[in-house]
Coordinates of C-alpha atoms in Angstrom, one line a residue:
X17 CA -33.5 79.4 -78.5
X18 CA -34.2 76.8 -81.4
X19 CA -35.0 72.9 -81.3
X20 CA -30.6 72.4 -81.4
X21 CA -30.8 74.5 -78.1
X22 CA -33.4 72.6 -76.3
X23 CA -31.6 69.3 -77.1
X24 CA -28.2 70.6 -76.1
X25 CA -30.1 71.6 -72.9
X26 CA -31.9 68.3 -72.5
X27 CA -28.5 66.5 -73.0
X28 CA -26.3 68.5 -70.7
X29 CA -29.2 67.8 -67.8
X30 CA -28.9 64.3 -68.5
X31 CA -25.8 64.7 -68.2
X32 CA -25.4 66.2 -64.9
X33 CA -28.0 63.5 -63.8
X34 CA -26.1 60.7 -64.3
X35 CA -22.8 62.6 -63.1
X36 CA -24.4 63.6 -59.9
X37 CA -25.4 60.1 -59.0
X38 CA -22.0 58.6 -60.1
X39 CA -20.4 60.9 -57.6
X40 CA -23.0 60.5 -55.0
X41 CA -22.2 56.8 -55.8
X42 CA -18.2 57.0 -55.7
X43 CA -18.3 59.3 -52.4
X44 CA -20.0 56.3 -50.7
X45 CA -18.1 53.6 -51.9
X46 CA -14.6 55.2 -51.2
X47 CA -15.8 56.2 -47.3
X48 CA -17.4 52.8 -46.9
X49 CA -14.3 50.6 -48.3
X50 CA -11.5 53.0 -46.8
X51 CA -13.4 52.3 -43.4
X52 CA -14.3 49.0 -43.6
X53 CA -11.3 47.3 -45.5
X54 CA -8.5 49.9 -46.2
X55 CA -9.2 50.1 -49.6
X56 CA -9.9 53.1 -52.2
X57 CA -12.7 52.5 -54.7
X58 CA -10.1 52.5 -57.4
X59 CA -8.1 49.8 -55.7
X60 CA -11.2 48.2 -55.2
X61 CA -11.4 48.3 -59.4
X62 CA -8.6 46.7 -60.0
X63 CA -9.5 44.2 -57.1
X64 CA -12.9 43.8 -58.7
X65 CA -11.3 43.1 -62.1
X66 CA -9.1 40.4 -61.2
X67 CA -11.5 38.7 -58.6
X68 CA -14.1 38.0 -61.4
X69 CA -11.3 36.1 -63.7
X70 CA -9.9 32.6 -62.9
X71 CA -6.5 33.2 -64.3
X72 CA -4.1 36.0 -64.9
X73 CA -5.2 39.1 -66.3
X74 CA -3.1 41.3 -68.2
X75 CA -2.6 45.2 -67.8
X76 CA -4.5 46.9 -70.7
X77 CA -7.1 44.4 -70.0
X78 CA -7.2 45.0 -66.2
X79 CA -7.1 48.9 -67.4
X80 CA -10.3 48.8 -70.3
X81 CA -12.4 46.4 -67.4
X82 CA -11.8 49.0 -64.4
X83 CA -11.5 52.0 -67.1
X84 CA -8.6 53.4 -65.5
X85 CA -5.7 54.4 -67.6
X86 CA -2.6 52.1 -68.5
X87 CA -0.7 53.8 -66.5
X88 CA -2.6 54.3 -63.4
X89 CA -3.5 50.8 -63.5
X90 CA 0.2 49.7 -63.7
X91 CA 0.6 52.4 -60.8
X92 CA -2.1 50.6 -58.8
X93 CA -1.4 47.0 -59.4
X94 CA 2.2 48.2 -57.9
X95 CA 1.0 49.3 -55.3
X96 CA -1.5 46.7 -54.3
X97 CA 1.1 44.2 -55.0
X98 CA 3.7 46.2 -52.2
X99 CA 0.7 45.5 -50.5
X100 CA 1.1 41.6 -50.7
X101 CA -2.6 41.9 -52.6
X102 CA -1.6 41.2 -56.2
X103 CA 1.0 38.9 -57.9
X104 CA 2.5 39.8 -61.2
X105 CA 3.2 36.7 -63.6
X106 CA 4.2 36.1 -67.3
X107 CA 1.4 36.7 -69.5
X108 CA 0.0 33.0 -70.8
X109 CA -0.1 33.8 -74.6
X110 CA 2.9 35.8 -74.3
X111 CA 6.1 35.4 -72.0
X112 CA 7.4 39.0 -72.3
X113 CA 3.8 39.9 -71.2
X114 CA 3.2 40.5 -68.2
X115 CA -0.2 39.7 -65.9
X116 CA -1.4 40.0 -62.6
X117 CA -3.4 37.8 -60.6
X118 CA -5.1 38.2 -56.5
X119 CA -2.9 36.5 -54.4
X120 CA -4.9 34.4 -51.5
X121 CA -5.1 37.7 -49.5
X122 CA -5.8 39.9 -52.3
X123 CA -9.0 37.3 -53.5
X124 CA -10.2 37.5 -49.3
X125 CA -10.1 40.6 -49.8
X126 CA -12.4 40.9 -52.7
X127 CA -14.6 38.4 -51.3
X128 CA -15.2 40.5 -47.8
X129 CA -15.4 44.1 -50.2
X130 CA -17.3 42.9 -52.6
X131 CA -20.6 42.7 -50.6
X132 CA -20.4 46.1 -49.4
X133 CA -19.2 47.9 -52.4
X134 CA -22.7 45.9 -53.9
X135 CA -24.9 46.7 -51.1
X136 CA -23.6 50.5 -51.2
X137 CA -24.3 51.0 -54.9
X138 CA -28.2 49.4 -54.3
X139 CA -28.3 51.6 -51.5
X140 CA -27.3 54.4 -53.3
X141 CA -29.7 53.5 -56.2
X142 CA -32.8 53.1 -53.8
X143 CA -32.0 56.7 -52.2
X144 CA -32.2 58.0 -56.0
X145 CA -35.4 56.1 -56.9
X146 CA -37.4 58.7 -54.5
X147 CA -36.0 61.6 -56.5
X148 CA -38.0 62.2 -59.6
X149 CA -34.5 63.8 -61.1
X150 CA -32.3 60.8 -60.2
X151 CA -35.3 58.3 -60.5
X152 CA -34.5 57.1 -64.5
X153 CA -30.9 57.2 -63.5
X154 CA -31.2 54.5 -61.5
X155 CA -33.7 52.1 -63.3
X156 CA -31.2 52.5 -65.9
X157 CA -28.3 51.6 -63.9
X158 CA -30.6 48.6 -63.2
X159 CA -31.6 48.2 -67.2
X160 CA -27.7 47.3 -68.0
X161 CA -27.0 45.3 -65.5
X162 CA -25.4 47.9 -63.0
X163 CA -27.1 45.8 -59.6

């Protein structure tokens, strides 16, 4: 094995790392909001996204802030505004655009989640601190911002 091995190594480790506290993260989140509020964690996403914005937000922007897809984003507005959770609305710079906003349901909703979808991910993040493998992980979760 040369130096390009051992980096490829070191990279796919880190790697794993981070993929095995993203899932730890997401298993958490999904059993704790399902439970709690009926929600999935991508629901909660899109829930997040437009709770955090005073006006209307429109789909490829609601898709690049929850990093979802275009189409599964559209797909999940849908259904969270079958739901009653969501409104759709003409887009403000562009009338053949189209935006979604919380309705007042859909923004109590975000404002009873949100607390324990942030309490779960510090949780999560203090469990990984004790591991020396997940340890860096989660200071660097904490480095951009994360909690």
């Amino acid at each position: 094995m040369g130096i390009a091995d051992d980096v490829a190594t070191i990279r796919t480790h880190g790697w794993r790392t981070i993929a095995v506290l993203v899932t730890v993260m997401e298993s958490e989140i999904e059993r704790a909001l399902g439970a709690a509020v009926g929600l999935s964690l991508v629901e909660y996403t899109v829930i997040d996204v437009l709770g955090r914005h005073d006006v209307p937000v429109r789909m490829r922007d609601i898709a690049l802030e929850a990093g979802h897809s275009p189409s599964s984003t559209t797909r999940l507005v849908s259904r969270l505004e079958d739901r009653g959770l969501v409104t759709r609305v003409a887009a403000s710079d562009d009338r053949r655009g189209v935006a979604s906003e919380l309705t007042a349901e859909g923004r109590l909703l975000w404002e009873t989640s949100r607390p324990l979808h942030d309490e779960i991910v510090a949780s999560v993040l203090r469990e990984a601190d004790v591991r020396r493998d997940l340890a860096p992980v989660a200071d660097a979760f904490r480095a951009v911002g994360a909690v």
